[in-house]
Tab-separated table of C-alpha atoms (C1' of nucleotides) in Angstrom:
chain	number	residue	atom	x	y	z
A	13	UNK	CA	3.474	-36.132	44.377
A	14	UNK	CA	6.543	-37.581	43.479
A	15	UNK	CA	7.442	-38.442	39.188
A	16	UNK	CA	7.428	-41.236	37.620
A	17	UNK	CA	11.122	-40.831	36.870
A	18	UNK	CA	12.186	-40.798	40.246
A	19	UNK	CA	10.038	-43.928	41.120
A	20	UNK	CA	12.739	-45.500	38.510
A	21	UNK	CA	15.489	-43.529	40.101
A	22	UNK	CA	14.867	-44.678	43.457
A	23	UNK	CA	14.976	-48.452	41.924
A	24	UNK	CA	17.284	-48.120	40.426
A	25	UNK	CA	19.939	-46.622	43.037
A	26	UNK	CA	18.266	-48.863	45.078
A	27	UNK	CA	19.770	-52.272	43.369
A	28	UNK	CA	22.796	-50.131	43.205
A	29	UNK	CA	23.421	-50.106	46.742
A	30	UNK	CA	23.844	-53.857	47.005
A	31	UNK	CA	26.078	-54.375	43.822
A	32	UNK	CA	28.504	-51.966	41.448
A	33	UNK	CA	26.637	-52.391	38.504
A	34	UNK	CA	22.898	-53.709	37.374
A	35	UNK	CA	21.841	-55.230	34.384
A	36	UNK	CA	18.324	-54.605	33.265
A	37	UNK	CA	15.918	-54.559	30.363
A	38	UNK	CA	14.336	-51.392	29.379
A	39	UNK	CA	10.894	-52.811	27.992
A	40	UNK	CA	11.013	-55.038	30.966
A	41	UNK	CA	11.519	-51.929	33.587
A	42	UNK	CA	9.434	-50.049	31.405
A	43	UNK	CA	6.291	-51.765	31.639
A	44	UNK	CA	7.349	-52.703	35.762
A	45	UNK	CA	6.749	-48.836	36.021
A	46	UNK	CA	3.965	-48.632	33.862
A	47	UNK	CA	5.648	-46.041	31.301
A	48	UNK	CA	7.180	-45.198	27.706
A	49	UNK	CA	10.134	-47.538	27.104
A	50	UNK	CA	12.271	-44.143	25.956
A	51	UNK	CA	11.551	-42.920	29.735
A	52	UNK	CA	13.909	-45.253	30.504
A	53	UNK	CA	16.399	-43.198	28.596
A	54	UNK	CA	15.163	-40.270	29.888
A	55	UNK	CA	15.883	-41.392	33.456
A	56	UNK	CA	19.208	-42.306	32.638
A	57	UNK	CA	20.462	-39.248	30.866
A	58	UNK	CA	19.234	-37.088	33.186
A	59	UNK	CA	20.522	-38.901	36.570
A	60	UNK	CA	22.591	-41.671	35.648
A	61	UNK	CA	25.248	-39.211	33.417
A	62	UNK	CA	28.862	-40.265	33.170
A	63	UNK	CA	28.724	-36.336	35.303
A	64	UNK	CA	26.740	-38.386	37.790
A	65	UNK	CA	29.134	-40.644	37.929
A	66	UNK	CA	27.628	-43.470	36.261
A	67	UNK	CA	28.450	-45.599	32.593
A	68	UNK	CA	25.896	-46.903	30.830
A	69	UNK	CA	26.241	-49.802	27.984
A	70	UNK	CA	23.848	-51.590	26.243
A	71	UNK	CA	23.099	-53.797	23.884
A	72	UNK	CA	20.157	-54.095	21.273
A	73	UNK	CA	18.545	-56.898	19.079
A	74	UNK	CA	17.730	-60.222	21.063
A	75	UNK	CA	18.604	-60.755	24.463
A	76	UNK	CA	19.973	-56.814	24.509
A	77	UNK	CA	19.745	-54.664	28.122
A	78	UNK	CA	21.037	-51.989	29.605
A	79	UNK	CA	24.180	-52.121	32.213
A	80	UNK	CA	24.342	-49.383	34.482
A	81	UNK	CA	27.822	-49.398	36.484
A	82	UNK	CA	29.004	-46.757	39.234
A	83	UNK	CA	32.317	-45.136	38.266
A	84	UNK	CA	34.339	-45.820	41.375
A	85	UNK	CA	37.316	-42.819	42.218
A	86	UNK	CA	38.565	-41.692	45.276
A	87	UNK	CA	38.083	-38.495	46.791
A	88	UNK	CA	41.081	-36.899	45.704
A	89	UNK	CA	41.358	-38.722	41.968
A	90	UNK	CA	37.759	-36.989	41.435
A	91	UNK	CA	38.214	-33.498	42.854
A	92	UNK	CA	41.823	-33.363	41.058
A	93	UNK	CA	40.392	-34.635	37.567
A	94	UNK	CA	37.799	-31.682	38.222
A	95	UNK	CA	39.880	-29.295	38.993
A	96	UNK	CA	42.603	-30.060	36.216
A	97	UNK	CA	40.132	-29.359	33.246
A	98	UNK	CA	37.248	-32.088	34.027
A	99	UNK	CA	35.163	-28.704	33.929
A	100	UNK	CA	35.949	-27.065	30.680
A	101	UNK	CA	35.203	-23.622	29.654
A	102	UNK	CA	31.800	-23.414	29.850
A	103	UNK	CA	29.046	-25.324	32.302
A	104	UNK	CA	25.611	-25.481	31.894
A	105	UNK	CA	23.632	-25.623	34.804
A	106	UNK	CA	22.373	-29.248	34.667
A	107	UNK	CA	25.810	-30.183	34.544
A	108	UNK	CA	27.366	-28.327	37.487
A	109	UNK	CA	24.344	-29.823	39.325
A	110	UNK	CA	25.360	-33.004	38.149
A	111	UNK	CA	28.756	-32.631	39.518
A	112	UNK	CA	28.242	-31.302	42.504
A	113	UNK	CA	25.674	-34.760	43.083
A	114	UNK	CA	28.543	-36.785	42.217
A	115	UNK	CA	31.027	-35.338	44.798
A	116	UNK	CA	28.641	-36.005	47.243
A	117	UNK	CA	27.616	-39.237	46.699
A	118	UNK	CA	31.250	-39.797	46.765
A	119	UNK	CA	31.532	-38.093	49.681
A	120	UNK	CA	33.914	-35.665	48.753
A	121	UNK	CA	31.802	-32.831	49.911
A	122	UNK	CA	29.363	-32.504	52.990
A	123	UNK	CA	25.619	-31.587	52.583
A	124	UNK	CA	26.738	-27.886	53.398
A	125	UNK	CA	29.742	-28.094	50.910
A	126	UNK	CA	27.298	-29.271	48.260
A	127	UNK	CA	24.828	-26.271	49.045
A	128	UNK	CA	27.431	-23.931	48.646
A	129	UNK	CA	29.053	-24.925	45.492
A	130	UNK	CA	25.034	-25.342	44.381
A	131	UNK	CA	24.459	-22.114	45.708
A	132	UNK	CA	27.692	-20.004	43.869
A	133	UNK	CA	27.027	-21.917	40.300
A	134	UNK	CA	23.223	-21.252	40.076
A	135	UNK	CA	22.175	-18.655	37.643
A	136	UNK	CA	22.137	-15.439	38.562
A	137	UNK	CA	19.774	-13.308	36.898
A	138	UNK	CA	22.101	-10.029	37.690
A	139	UNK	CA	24.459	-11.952	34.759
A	140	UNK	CA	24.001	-11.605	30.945
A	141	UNK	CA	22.572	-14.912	29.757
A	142	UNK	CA	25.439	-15.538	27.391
A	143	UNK	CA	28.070	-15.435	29.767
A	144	UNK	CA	26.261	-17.278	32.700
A	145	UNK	CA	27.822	-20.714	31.603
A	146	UNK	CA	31.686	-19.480	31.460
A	147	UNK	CA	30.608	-17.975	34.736
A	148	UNK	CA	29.694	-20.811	36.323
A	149	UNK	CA	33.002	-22.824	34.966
A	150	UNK	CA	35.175	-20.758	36.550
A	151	UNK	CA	33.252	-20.371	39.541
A	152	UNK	CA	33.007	-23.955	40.009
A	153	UNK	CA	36.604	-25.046	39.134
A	154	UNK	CA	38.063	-21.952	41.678
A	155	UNK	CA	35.851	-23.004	44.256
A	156	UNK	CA	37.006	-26.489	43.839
A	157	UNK	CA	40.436	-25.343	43.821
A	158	UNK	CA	40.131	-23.799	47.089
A	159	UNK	CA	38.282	-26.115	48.977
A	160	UNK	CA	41.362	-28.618	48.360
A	161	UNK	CA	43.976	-25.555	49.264
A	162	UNK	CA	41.748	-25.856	52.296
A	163	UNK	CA	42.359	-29.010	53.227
A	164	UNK	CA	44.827	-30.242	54.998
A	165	UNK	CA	47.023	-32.931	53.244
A	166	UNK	CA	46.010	-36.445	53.011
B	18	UNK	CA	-9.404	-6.981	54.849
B	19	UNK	CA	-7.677	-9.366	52.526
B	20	UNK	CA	-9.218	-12.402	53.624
B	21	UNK	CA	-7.662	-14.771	50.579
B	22	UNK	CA	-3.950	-14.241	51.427
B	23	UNK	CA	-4.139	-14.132	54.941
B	24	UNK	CA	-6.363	-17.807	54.699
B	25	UNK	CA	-3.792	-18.569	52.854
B	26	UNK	CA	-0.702	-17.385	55.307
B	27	UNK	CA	-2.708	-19.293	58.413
B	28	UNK	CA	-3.443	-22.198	56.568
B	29	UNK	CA	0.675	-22.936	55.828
B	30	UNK	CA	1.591	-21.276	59.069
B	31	UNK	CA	-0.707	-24.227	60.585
B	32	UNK	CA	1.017	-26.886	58.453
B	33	UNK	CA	4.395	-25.866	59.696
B	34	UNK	CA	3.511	-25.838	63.089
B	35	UNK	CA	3.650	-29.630	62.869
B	36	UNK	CA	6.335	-29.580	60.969
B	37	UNK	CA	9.681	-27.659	60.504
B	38	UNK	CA	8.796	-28.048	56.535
B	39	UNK	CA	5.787	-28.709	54.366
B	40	UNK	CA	5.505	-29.494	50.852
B	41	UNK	CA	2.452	-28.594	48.695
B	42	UNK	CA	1.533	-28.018	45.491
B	43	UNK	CA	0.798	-24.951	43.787
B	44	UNK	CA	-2.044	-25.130	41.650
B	45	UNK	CA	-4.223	-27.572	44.079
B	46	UNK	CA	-3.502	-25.177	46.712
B	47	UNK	CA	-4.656	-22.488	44.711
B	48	UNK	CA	-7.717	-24.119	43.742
B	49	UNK	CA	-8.582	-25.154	47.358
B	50	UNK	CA	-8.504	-20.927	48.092
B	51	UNK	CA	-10.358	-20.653	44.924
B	52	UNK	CA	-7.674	-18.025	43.504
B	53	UNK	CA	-5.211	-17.880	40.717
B	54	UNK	CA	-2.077	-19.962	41.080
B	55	UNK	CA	0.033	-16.918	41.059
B	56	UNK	CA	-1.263	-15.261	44.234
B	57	UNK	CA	0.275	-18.577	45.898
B	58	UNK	CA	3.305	-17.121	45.130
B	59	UNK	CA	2.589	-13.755	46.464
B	60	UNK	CA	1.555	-15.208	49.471
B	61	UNK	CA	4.872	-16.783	50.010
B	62	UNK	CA	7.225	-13.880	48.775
B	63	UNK	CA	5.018	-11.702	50.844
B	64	UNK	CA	5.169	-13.453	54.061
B	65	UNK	CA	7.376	-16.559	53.736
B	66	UNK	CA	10.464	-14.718	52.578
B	67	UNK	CA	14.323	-15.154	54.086
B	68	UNK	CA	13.567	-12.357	55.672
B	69	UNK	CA	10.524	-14.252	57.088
B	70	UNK	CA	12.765	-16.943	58.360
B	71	UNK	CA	11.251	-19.072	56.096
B	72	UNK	CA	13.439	-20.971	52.840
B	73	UNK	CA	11.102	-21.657	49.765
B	74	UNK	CA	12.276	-24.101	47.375
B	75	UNK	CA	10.261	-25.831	44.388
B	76	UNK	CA	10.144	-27.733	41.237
B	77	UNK	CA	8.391	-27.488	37.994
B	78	UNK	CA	7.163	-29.922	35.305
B	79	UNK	CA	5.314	-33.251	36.431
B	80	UNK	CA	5.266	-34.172	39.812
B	81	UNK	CA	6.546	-30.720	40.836
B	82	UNK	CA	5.728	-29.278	44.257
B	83	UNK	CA	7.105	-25.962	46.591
B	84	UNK	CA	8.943	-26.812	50.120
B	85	UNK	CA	8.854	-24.481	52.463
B	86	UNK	CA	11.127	-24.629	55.346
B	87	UNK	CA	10.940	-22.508	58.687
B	88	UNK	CA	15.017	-21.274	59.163
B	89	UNK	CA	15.516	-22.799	62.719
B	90	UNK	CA	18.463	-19.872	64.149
B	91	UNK	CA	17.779	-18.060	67.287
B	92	UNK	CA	17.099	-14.198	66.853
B	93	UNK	CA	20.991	-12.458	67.224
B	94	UNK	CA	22.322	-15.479	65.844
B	95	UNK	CA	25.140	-14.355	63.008
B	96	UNK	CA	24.432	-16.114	60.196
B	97	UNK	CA	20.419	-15.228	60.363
B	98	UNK	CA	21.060	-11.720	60.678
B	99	UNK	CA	23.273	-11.682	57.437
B	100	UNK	CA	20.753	-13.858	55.952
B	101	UNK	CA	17.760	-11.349	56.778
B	102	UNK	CA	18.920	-8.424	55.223
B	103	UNK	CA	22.103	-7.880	57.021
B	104	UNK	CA	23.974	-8.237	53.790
B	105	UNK	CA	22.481	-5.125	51.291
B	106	UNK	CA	22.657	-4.417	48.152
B	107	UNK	CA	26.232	-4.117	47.177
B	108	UNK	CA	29.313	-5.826	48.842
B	109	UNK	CA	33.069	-5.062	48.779
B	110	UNK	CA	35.746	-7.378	48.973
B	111	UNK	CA	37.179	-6.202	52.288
B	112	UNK	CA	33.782	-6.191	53.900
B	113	UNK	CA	33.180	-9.905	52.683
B	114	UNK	CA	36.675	-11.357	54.005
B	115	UNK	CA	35.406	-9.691	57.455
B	116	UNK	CA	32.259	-11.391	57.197
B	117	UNK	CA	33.426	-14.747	56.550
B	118	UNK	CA	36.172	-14.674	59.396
B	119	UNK	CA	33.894	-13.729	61.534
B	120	UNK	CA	31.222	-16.311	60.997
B	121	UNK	CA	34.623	-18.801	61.108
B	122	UNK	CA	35.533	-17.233	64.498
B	123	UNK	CA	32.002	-17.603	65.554
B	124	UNK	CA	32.107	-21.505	64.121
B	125	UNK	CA	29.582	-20.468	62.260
B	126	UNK	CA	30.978	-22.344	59.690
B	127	UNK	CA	34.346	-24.886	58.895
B	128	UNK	CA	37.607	-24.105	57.396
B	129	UNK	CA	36.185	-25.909	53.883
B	130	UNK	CA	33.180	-23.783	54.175
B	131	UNK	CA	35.223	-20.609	54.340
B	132	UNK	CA	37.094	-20.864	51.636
B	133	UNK	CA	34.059	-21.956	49.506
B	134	UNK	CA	32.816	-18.518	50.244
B	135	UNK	CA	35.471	-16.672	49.742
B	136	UNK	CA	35.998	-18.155	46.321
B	137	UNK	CA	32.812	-17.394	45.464
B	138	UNK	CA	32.805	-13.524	47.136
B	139	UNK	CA	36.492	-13.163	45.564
B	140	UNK	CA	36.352	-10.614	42.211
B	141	UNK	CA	35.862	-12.637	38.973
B	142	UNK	CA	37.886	-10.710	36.172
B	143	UNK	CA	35.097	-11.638	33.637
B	144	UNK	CA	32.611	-9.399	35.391
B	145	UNK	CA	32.908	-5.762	34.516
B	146	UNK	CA	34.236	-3.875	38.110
B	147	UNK	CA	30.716	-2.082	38.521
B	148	UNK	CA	29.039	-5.110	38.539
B	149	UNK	CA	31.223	-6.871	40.829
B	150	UNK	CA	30.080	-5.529	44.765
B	151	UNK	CA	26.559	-6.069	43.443
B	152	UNK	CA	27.206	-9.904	42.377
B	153	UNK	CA	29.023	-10.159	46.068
B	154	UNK	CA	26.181	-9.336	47.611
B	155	UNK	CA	23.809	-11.482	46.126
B	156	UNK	CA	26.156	-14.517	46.399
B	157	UNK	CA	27.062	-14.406	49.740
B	158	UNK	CA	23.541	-14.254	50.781
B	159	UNK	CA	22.180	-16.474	48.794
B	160	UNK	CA	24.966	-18.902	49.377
B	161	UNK	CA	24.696	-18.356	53.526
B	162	UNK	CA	20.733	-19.023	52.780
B	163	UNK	CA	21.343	-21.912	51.192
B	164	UNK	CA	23.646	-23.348	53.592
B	165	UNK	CA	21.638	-22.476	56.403
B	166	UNK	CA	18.838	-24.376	54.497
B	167	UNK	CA	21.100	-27.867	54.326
B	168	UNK	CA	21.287	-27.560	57.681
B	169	UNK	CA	19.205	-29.903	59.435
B	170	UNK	CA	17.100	-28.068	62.134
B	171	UNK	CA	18.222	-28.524	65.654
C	27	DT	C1'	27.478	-71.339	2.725
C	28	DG	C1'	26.249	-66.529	2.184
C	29	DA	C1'	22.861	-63.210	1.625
C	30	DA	C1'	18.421	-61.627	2.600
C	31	DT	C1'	14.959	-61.254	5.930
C	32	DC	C1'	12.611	-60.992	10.266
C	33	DG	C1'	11.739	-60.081	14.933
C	34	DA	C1'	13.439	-58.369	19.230
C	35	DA	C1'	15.739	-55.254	21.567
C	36	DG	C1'	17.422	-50.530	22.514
C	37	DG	C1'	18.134	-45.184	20.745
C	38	DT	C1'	16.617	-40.450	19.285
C	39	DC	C1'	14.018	-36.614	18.997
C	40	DA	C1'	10.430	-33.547	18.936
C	41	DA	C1'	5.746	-32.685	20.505
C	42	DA	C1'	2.528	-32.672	24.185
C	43	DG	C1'	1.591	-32.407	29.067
C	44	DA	C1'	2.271	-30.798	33.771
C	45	DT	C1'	3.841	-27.735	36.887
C	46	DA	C1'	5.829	-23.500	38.801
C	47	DG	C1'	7.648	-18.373	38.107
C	48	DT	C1'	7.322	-13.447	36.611
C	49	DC	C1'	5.408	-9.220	35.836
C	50	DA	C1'	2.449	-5.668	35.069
C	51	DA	C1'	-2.280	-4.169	35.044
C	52	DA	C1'	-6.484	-3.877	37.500
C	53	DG	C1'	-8.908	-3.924	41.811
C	54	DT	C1'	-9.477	-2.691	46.779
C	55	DA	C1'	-8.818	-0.900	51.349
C	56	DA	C1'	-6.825	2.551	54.640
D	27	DT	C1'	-3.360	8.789	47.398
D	28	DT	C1'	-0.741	4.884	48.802
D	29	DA	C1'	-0.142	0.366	49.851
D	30	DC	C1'	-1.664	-4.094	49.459
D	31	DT	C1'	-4.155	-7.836	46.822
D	32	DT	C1'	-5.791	-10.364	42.906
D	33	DT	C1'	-5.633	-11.833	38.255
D	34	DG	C1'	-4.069	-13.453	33.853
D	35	DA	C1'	-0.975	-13.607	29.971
D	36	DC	C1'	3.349	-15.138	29.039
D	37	DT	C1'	7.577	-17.739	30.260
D	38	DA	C1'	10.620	-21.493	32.094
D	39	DT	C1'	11.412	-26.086	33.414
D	40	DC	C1'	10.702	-30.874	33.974
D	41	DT	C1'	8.223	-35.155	32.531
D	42	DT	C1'	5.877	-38.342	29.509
D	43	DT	C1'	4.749	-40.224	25.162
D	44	DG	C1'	5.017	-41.887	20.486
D	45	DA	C1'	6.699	-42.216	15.850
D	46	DC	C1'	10.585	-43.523	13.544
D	47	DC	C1'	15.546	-45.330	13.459
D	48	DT	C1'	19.462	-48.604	14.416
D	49	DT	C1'	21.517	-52.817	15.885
D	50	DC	C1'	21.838	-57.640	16.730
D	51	DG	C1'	20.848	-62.572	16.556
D	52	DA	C1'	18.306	-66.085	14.358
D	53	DT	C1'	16.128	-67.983	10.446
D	54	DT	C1'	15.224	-68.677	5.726
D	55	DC	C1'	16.332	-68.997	1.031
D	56	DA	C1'	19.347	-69.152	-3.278
DNA sequence: TGAATCGAAGGTCAAAGATAGTCAAAGTAA
DNA sequence: TTACTTTGACTATCTTTGACCTTCGATTCA
């Protein structure tokens, strides 16, 4: 049932857990997994994103790899670098998902938390197309807003 | 007699009464039934809607699948009432705030979660004013849908 | 020594493949 | 008729692959 990509994801999140960062080689990985070398890439962009909280370097020619390193924030540096224009004007979809990942694997938000800010930035089809993503942004960076309003100060 | 759907209905209804959630896939389903993928769908907008008690959720592309997820509330209970249909069509503002304070009286849900839906239920000034009780609606349902759905069954 | 070359990585992008979703028309049963 | 079911064409989304490109280090050649 389950991809080929998130075989790789799982791996790689798994050697995440026991270190900050991982050094790999994509050919290497690549043929571990039994795939295209550019699914590598693919993997990465589409779960290891700087939104996801994650940097990725690399180097090419002999000897090159890939580094994958977890940015590390607290709580409050992430949700106030959000909420102070870390959003933008306009959010696509795969980003705001992206975001709202990263706040919980930093624990900023609870399981529920991250359903609900899921929930309030999905598309809604009741919203012209074109203004969906400007939508979303503001959605997003209010709701953000008010969930710290709703905390009490740490 | 519409034997095909109602196979169909029994056949999930048995998977779930192992489990509080199943995950298949659409088009080997479908060919099991011998039918077209799409009356899989009908089957489970038919009879495995909110309104149901049941949460579908899926994936496309390789390796996709559809969840489906019993909603494990007791009958009377708030949050499945509004969930089933208590909501409607169109929503005012005042008529949200009372919703959400009550489901926080009830403990339906935390301080955080409040304020996450009331930032989402509040008016958004790029939506034209007809729109607006419309939108409500459909977020705050969806959203309360959602969240019910991260919550692991007790 | 410096420039040209070569091989070993990794990067990009668009096409193909694999699923699921929607909707309206056609079929069927009450 | 009226409501429910079934189907299929078309759409949307996610994944996988491959051809072609770029970069880097090492080697070879004037």
């Amino acid at each position: 049932m389950s991809a080929v990509s998130d075989s790789i994801e799982r791996f790689i999140v798994e050697l995440l857990s026991e270190a900050n960062n991982v050094e790999l080689q994509r050919n290497e990985l690549a043929q571990a997994f039994g795939c295209a070398p550019s699914q590598i890439n693919y993997v990465l962009s589409t779960r290891f994103s700087p939104e996801h909280g994650y940097i990725i370097t690399s180097k090419r020619g002999g000897g090159g790899h890939i580094t994958i390193a977890r940015i590390v924030l607290t709580e409050g540096d992430l949700l106030r670098q959000l909420v102070t224009g870390g959003i933008g004007e306009a959010l696509s979809l795969s980003r705001a998902r992206a975001i709202v990942s990263r706040l919980r694997a930093e624990d900023a938000v609870s399981d529920r938390e991250a359903a609900l800010l899921l929930s309030a930035a999905g598309d809604n089809p009741s919203i012209p197309a074109a203004l969906r993503d400007h939508l979303r942004a503001e959605t997003l960076q209010k709701m953000l807003m008010d969930l710290i309003r709703a905390t009490p100060g740490e």
